[in-house]
XYZ file of C-alpha atoms in Angstrom:
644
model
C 87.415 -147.134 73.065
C 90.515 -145.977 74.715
C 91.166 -141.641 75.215
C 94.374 -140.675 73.339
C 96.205 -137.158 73.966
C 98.761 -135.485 72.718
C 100.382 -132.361 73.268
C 100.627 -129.498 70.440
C 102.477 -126.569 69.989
C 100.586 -124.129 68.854
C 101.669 -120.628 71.093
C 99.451 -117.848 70.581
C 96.423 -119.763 69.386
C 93.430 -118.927 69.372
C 90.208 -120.743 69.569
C 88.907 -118.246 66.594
C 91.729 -118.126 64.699
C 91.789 -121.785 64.971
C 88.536 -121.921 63.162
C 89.419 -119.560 60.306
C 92.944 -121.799 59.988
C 90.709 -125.220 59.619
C 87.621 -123.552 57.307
C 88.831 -125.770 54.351
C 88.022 -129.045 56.236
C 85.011 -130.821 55.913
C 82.328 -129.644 58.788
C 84.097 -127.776 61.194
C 82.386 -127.200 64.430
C 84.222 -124.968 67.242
C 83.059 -123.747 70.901
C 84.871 -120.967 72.780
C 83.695 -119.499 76.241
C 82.728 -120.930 79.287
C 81.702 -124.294 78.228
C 83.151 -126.756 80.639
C 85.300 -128.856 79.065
C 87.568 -125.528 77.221
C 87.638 -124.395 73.595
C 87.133 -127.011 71.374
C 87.404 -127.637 67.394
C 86.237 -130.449 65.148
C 86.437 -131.478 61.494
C 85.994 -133.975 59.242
C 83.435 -136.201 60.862
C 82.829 -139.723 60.783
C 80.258 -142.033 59.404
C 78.318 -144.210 61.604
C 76.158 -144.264 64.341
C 73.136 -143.476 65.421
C 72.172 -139.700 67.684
C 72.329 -139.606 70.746
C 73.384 -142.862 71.173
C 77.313 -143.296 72.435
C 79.587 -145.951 73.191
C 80.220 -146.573 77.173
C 84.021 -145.374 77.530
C 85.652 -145.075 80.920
C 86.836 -141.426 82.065
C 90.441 -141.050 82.354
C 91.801 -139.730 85.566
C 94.789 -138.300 84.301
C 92.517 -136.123 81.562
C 89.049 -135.198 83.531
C 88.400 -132.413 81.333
C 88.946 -134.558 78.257
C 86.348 -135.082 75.363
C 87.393 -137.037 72.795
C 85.057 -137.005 70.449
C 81.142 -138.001 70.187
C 78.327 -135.588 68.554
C 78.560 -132.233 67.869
C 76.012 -130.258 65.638
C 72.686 -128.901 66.253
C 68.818 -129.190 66.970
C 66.413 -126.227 65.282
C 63.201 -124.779 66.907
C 61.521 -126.781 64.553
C 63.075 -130.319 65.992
C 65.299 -130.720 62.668
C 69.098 -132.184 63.509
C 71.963 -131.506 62.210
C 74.560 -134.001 64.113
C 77.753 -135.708 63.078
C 80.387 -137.610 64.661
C 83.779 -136.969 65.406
C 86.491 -139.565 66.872
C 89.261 -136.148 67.915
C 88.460 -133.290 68.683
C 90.719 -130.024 69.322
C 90.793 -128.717 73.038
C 92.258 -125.392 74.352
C 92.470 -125.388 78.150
C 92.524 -121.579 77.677
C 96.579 -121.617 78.075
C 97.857 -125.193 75.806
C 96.470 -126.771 72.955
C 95.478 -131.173 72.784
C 94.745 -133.417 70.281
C 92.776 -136.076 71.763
C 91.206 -139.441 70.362
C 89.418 -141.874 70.903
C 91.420 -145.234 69.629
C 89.685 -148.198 68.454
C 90.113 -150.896 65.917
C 89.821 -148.566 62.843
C 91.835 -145.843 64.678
C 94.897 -146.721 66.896
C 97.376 -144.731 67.964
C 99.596 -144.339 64.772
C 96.555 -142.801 63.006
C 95.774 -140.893 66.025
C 99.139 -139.376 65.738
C 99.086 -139.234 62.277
C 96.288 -136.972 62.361
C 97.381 -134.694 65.274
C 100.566 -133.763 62.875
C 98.213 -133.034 60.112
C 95.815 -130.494 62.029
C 98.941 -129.355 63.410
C 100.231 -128.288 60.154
C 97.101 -126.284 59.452
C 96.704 -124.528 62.595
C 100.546 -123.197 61.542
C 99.535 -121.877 58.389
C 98.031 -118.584 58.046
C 94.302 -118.419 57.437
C 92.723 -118.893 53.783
C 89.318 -117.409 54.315
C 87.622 -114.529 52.887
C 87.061 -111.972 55.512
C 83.176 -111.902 56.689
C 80.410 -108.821 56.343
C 76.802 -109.264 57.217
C 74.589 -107.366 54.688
C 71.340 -106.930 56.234
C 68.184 -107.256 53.713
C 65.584 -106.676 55.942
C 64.833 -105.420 59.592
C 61.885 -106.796 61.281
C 58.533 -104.992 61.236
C 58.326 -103.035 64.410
C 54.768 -102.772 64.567
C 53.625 -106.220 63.602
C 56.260 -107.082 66.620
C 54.763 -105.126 69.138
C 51.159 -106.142 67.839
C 52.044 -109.879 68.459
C 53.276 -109.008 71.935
C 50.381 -107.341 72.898
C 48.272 -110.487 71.181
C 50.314 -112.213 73.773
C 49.808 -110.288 76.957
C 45.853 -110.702 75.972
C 46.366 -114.436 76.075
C 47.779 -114.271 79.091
C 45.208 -112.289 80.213
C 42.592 -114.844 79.005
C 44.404 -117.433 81.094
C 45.549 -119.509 78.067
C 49.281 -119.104 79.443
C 51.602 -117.674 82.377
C 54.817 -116.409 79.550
C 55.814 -117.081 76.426
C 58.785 -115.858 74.198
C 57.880 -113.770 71.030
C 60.693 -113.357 68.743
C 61.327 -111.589 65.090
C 63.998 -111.927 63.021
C 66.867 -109.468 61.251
C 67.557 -111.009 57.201
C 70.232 -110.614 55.460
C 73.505 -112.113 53.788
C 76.550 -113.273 54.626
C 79.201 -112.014 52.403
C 82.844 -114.214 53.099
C 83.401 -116.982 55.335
C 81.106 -117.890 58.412
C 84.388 -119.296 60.047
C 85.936 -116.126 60.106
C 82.550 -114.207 61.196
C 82.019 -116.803 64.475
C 86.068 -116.028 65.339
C 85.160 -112.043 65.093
C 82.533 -112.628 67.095
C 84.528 -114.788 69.800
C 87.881 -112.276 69.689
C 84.971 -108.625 69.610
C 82.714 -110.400 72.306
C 84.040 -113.387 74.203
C 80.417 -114.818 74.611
C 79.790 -117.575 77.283
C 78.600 -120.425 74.581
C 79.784 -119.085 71.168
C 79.351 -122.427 68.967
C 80.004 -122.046 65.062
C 78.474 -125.646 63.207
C 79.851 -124.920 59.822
C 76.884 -127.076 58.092
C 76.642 -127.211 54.366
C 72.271 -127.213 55.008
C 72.575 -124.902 57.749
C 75.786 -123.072 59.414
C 75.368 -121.884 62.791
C 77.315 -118.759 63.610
C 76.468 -118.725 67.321
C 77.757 -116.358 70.446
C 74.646 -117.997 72.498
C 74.969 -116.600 76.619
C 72.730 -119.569 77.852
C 73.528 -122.624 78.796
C 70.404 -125.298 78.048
C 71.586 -128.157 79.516
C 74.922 -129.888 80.831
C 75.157 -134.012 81.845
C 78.506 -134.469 84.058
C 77.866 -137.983 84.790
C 74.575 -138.347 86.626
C 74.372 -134.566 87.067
C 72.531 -132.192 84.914
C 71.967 -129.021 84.883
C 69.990 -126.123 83.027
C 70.800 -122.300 83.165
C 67.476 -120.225 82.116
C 68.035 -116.497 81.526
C 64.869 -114.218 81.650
C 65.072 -110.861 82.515
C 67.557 -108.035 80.134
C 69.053 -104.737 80.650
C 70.974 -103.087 78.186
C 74.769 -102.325 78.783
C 76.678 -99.351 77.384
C 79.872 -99.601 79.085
C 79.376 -96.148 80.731
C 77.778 -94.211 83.835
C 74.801 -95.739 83.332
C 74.994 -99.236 83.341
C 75.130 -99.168 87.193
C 71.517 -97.499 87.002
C 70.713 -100.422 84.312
C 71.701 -103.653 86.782
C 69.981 -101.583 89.424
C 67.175 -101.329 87.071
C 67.367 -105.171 86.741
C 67.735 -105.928 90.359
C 64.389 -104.116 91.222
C 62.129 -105.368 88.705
C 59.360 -107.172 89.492
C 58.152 -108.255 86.190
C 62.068 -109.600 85.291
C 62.050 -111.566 88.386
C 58.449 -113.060 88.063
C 59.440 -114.562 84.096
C 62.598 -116.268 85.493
C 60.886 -118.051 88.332
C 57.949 -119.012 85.917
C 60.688 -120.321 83.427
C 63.040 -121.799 86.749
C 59.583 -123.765 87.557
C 58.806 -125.070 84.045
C 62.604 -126.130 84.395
C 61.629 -128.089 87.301
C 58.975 -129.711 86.412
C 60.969 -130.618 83.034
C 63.807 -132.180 84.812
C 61.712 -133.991 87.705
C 60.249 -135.734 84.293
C 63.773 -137.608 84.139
C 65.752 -136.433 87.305
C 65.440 -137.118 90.813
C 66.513 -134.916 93.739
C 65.503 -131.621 91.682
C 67.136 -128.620 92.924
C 67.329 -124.871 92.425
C 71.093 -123.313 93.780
C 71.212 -120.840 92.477
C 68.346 -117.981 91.782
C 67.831 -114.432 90.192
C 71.701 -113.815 89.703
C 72.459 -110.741 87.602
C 75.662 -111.848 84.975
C 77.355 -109.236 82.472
C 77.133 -110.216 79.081
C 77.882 -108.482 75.555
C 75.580 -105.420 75.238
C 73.549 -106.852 78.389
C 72.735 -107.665 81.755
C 71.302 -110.625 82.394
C 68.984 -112.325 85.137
C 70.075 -116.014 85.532
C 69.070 -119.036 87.980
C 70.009 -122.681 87.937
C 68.478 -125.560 88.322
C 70.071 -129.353 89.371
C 69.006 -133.162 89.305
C 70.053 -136.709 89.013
C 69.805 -138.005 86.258
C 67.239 -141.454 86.050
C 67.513 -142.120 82.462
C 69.275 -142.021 79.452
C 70.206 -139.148 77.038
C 67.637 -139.084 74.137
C 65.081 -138.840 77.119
C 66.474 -136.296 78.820
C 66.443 -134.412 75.760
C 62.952 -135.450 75.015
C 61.397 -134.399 78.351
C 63.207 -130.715 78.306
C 63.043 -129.628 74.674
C 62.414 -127.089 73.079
C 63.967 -125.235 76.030
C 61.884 -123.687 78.173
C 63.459 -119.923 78.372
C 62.752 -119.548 74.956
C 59.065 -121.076 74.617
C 57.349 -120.483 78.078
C 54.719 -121.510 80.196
C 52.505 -124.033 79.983
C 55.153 -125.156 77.243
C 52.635 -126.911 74.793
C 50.154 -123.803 74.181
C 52.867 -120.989 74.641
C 55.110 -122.996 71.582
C 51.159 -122.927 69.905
C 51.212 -119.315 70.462
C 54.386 -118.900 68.864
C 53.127 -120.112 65.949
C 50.169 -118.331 65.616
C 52.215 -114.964 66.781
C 55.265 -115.063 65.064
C 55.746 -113.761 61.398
C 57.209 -117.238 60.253
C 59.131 -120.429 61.687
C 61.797 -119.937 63.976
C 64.119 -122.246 62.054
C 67.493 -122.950 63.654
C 66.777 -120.166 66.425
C 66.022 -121.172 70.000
C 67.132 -124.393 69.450
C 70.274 -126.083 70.908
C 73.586 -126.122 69.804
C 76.669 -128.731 71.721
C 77.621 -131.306 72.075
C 77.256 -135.285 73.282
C 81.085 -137.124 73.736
C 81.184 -140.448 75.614
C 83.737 -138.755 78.475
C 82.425 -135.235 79.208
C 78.504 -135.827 79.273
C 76.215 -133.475 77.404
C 76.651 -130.057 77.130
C 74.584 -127.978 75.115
C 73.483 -124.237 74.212
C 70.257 -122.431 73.502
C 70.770 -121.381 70.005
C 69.806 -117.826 70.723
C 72.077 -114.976 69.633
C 72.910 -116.932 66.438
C 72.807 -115.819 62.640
C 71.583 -119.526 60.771
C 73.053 -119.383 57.072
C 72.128 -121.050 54.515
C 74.158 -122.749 51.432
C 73.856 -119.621 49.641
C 74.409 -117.219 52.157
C 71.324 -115.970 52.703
C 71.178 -115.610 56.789
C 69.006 -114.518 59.542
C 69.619 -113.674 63.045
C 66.544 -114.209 65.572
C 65.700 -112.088 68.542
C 62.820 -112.220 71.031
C 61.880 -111.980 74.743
C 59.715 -113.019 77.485
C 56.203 -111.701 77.826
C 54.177 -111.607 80.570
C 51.036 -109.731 81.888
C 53.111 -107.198 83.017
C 55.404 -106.628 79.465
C 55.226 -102.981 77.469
C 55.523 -103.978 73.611
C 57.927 -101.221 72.814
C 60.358 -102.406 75.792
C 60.256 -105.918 74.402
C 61.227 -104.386 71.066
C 64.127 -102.401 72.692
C 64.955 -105.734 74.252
C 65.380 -107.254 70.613
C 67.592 -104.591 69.641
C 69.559 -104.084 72.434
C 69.737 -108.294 71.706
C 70.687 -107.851 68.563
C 73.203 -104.979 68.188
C 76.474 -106.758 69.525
C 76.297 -109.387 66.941
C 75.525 -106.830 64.058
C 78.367 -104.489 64.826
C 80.298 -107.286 65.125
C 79.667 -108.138 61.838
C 79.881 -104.721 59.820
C 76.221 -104.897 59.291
C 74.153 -101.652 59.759
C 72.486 -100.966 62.829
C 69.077 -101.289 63.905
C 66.640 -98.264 62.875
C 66.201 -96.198 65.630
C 62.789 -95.422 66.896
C 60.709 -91.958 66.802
C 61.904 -91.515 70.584
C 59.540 -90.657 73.021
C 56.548 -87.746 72.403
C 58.406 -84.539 73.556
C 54.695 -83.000 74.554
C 55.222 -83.527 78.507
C 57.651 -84.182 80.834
C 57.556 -86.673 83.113
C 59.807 -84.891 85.897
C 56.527 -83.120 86.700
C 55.174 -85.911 88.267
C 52.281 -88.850 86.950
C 49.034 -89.223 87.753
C 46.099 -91.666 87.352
C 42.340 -90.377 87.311
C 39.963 -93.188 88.064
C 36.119 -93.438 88.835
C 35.350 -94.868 92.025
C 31.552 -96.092 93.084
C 31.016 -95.111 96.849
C 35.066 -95.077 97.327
C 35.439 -98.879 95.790
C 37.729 -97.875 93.056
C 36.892 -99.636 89.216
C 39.458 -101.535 88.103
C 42.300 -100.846 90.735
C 45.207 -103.288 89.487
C 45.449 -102.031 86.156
C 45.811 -98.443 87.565
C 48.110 -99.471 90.136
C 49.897 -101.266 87.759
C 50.289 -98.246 84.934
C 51.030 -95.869 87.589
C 53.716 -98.301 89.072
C 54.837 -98.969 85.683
C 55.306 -95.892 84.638
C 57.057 -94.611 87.517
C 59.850 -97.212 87.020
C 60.478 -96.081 83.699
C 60.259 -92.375 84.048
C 62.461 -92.554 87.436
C 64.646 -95.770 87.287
C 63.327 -96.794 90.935
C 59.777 -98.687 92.134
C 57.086 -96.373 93.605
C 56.855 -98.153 97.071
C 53.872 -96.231 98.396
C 50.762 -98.297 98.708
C 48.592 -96.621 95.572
C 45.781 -99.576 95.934
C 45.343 -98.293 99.532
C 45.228 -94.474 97.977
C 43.224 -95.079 95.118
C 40.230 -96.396 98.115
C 38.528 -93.004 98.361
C 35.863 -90.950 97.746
C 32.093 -89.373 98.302
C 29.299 -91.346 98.298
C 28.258 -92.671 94.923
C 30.506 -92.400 91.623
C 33.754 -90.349 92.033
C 36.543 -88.865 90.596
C 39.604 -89.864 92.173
C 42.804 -88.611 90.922
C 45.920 -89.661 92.747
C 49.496 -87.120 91.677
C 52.443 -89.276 92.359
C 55.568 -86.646 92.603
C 58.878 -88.043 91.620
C 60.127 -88.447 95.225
C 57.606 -90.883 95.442
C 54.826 -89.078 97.864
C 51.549 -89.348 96.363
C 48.537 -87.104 96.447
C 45.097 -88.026 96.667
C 41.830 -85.702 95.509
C 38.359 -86.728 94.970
C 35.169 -85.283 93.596
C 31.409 -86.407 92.928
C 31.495 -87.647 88.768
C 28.254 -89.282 87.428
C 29.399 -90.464 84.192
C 27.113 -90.186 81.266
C 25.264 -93.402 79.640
C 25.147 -93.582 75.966
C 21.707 -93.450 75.079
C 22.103 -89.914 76.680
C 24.772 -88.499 74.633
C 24.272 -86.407 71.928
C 27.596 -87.510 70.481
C 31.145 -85.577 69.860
C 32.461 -83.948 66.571
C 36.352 -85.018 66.646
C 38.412 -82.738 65.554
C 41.735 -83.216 63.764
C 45.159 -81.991 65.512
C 48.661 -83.620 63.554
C 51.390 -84.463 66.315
C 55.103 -85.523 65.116
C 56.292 -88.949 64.500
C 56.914 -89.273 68.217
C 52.663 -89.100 69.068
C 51.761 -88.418 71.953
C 52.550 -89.374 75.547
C 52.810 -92.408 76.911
C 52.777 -91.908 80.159
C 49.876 -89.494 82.214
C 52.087 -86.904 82.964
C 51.096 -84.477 84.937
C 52.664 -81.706 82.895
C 49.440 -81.437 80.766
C 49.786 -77.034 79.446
C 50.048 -79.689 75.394
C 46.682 -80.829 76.627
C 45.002 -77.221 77.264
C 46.773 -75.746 74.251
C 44.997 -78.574 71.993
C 41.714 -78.309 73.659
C 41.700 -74.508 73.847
C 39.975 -73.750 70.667
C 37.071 -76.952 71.117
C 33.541 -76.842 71.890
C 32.034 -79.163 74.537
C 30.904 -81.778 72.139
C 33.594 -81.447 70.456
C 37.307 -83.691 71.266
C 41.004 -83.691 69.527
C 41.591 -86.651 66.899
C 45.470 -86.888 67.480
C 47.383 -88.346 64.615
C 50.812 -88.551 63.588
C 52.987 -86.829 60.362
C 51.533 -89.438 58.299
C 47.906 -89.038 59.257
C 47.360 -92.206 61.027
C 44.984 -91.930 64.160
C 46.660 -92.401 67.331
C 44.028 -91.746 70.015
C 42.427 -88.447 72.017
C 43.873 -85.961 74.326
C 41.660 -87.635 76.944
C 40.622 -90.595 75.548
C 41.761 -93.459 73.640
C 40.227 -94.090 70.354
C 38.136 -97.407 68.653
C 37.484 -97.314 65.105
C 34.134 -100.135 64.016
C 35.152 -100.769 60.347
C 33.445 -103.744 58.573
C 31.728 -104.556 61.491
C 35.040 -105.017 63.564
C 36.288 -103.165 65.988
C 40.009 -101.873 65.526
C 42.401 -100.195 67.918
C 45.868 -98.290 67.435
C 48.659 -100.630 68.953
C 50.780 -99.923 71.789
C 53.471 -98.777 70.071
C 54.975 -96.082 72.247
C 53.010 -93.306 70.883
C 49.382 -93.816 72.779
C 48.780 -93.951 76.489
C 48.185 -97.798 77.620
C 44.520 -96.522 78.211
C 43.056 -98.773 81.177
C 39.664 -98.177 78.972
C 41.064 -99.914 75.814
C 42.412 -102.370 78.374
C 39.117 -103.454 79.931
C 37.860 -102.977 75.881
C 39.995 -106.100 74.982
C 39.212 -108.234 78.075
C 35.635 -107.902 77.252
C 35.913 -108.453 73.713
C 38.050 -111.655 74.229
C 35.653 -112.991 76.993
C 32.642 -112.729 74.408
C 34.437 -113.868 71.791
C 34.140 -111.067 69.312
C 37.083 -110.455 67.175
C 38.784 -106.925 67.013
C 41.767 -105.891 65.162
C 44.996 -103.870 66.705
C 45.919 -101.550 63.813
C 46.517 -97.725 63.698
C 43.983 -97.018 60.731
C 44.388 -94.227 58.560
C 42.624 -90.837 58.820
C 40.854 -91.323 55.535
C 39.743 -94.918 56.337
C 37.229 -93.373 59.166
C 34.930 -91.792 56.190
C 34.273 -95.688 55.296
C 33.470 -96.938 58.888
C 30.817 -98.155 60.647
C 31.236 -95.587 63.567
C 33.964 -94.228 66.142
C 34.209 -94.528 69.712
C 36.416 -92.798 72.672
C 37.256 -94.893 75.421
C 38.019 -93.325 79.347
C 38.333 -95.003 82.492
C 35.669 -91.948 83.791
C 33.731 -91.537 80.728
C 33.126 -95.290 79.545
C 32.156 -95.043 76.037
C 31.139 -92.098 74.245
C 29.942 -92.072 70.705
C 31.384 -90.183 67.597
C 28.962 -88.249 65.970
C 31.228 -86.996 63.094
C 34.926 -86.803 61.434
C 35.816 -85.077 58.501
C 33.774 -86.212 55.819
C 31.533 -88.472 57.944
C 28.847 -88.036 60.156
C 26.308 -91.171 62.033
C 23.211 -90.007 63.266
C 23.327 -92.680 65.662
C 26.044 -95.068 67.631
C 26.330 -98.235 65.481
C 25.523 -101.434 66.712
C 29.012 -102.921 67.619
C 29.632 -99.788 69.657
C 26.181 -99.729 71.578
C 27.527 -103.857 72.180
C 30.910 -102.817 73.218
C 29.572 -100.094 75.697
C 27.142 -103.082 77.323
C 29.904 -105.196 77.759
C 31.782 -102.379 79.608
C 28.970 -101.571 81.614
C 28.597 -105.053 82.614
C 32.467 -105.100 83.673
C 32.805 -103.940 87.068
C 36.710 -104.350 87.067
């Protein structure tokens, strides 16, 4: 094969409008951004051959940026191609438009030419397609979301895995042409890797950021993002990259994910390098947290694609049970999402995108648009759900579709520019379960204050009488903590005579969730209680949330269930330790907020507290137990065995 270019004349073109102009051809693929090679547009495709296999064709000097032709298409999640191959292709340098070739006995340079006057004829013609709306059918469910990421942090917790990506999915339909919907996208957004594979089984309408792998002769590459901040193009998004720059927990997933790169490429590379690490890049709606890593290339092309995907940003790590995980987490199959999308030509190598950011439509315009993040022991669920719509918001507006619900918003009960605090029992000043205090308190102090709490709270939290101990330690928004400490014995539960729970409604926003130490809600709530009695809290809708002081475990059917972290409950260190237990023993438990009138039906109820332990439920309305039921007399042994 010899590399044929011409020249067109095509002023003012864009790599969008190009698309829209060329919609009536037969599988048009186009790529705008920063992929190497320039813009580029394909259509009508060629029988023959077999993926990823190419012919050997010798670069040109005089075109080094040239492509030619070779595959373009698409891999899904779910390892189902959709390639085809193209002898020209279209390619905007960003200021002149070429038609290039590649010649062979069935194509010479008369055809070649031939053809360039034809596609130069349509890109002169105003467009023919129907302008494009997304209709949205269906956001996704934000509690089963923020259920499966907390399912996730467990496994991590279990040691099963180090990260994996948990994703949902927006539904909808795609009214007009997909061509013209990937050109809004390009012309509102200018995306790094937008890639529209106008497939009649499958159309990809991509504005991808990431790259997932690029072949330059014997070099390849991979670009994995982990780690978002949302961007509103005001005051704040200095305070959001900032925000980004600190974090810990960003930082951690992308080396995890750089490493599981590594170890992908040094399957099929040699001399595997990392040049480039934790760099913060601006991207629509977003800042992101990219590194790259670099190797030589031993082998060919299907096994370089063989030893790296799915790609490793958007399963996580170990790959083979985190991808299980998905499976078992996820509401349904990924489909064409967090796959790749590029290309394979015989002069410019492999270059290919992770199919994230990209609405897959089908044949009859039903569509979907997938959105997810990285989870790690460290994730909130409601931030990873902000993540997905802060993901997924660029692409909608883009579109005309309607926005993303918003949430409740935070419980307006406390402020958090009072300070936080964390109360914690300590046994002869060895404080129980340290990290996960340190890390709520540490947490939460990033997200009230958009800054880390660099004080040493492990070193704090060491304190105390002899024998059990309260130990409360008041960290002030300036950073300075406080420490106090008192004798505590807790109380065991064959010794209490049980507590009467008494019902108190909240708004749709529930209760804190942070410890705040602004806590006059607290007293108001507890004011008119009796000492065996404690507040129920539940929302406008009567589901149960959790305590004032406590959270709150509900035995029905002989399983334990908890409310979810959805934002409106504290991230009880209790209910923590509950689930560790529970997991290490193997006995099943449910996260679901039930509903006040399920508790007349259960087994028994029982408060959880990092001082208290466990402490039995004698009644609710309409139910009273005369004694702790078994699962909660097994769940307060296997707390008492825990010594955190």
């Amino acid at each position: 094969m010899i590399l044929h270019v011409v020249p067109l004349d095509l002023p003012g073109l864009g790599v969008g409008e190009a698309a829209r102009r060329l919609a009536h051809r037969e599988r048009v693929t186009a790529w705008a951004g920063d992929w190497s090679t320039g813009g580029l547009v394909t259509c009508d495709p060629v029988p023959g051959g077999r993926f990823p296999e190419l012919p050997a064709v010798a670069p040109d000097p005089a075109h080094p940026d040239a492509v030619g032709g070779g595959w373009f298409g698409h891999r899904g999640f779910d390892g189902t191609d959709s390639w085809a191959s193209y002898r020209d292709v279209l390619r905007f340098d960003g200021t002149a438009w070429f038609h290039e070739a590649l010649l062979d006995g069935a194509f010479d340079a008369a055809a070649a030419r031939r053809r360039a006057a034809e596609l130069t004829a349509d890109l002169r013609r105003p467009a023919r397609t129907v302008p494009a709306r997304l209709e949205v059918t269906a956001f996704p469910d934000r509690t089963a979301h923020v259920v499966a990421v907390e399912r996730c942090v467990q496994a991590i917790r279990r040691g099963e895995i180090y990260q994996a990506n948990i994703a949902c999915h927006v539904h909808g339909r795609l009214h007009g042409s997909p061509h013209d919907a990937w050109a809004r996208l390009v012309e509102a957004h200018a995306p790094a890797r937008a890639a529209l594979v106008a497939d009649p089984g499958r159309t990809a309408v991509g504005a991808s950021p990431e790259l997932f792998l690029r072949r330059r002769g014997r070099t390849v590459e991979t670009s994995p993002i982990k780690g978002t901040r949302p961007r509103t193009g005001g005051p704040d998004d200095a305070a959001e990259r900032d925000r980004l720059a600190a974090s810990a927990k960003d930082a951690a997933e992308n080396v995890m994910i750089v490493d599981l790169m590594r170890n992908d490429l040094a399957r099929v590379c040699s001399g595997v390098t990392v040049p480039r690490l934790l760099e913060i890049e601006p991207h629509p709606g977003v800042w992101h947290l990219v590194s790259t890593v670099r190797g030589t290339l031993d082998t060919d092309d299907a096994g370089l694609l063989a030893a790296t995907f799915p790609p490793g940003s958007v399963t996580g790590t170990p790959k083979i049970r985190a991808v299980e995980l998905i499976g078992e987490l996820e509401a349904g199959p990924r489909g064409l999402f967090t796959g790749m999308l590029g290309y394979l030509s015989p002069l410019a190598g492999v270059e290919l995108a992770v199919a994230i950011r990209t609405l897959e439509v089908a044949a009859d315009g039903t569509a979907r648009l997938g959105v997810g993040g990285g989870v790690t022991v460290d994730s909130t669920p409601v931030q990873e759900w902000a993540e997905c719509r802060t993901k997924a918001a660029p692409l909608l507006a883009a579109l005309g579709a309607a926005p993303w619900p918003p949430d409740p918003g935070p419980s307006r009960l406390a402020d958090p520019a009072a300070g936080l605090f964390e109360t914690l029992l300590a046994v002869d000043g060895r404080p129980r379960r340290v990290a996960e205090h340190v890390r709520r308190l540490q947490a939460s102090f990033t997200e009230c204050h958009g800054r880390p709490l660099d004080a040493d709270v492990a070193a704090a939290m060491t304190t105390g009488p002899p024998g059990p101990a309260r130990v409360r330690v008041d960290a002030s928004p300036d950073g300075r903590l406080t420490v106090t400490a008192a004798p505590f014995v807790p109380v065991p539960l064959a010794a209490q005579p049980g507590l009467d729970l008494v019902v108190h409604r909240l708004g749709p926003g529930g209760a804190p969730r942070h410890k705040c130490a602004d806590r006059d809600w607290v007293a108001k709530v507890e004011a008119p209680l009796g000492p065996d009695q404690a507040a129920l809290l539940v929302d406008d809708r009567d589901v149960v949330l959790e305590s004032t002081r406590s959270g709150v475990a509900v035995v029905l059917g002989g399983r334990v269930t908890v409310p979810p972290l959805d934002g409106r409950i504290l991230p009880g260190t209790a209910r923590r330790a509950l689930l560790d237990v529970l997991d290490t023993a193997a006995v099943p438990y449910d996260l679901r907020a039930p509903a006040l009138g399920e508790l007349v039906d259960a087994d028994g109820v029982f408060l959880l507290n990092a001082l208290r332990g466990v402490q039995w439920v004698r009644s609710v309305p309409g139910r009273t137990w005369a004694a702790p039921d078994p699962v909660t007399v097994r769940a307060a042994q296997l707390l008492g065995a825990d010594r955190g």
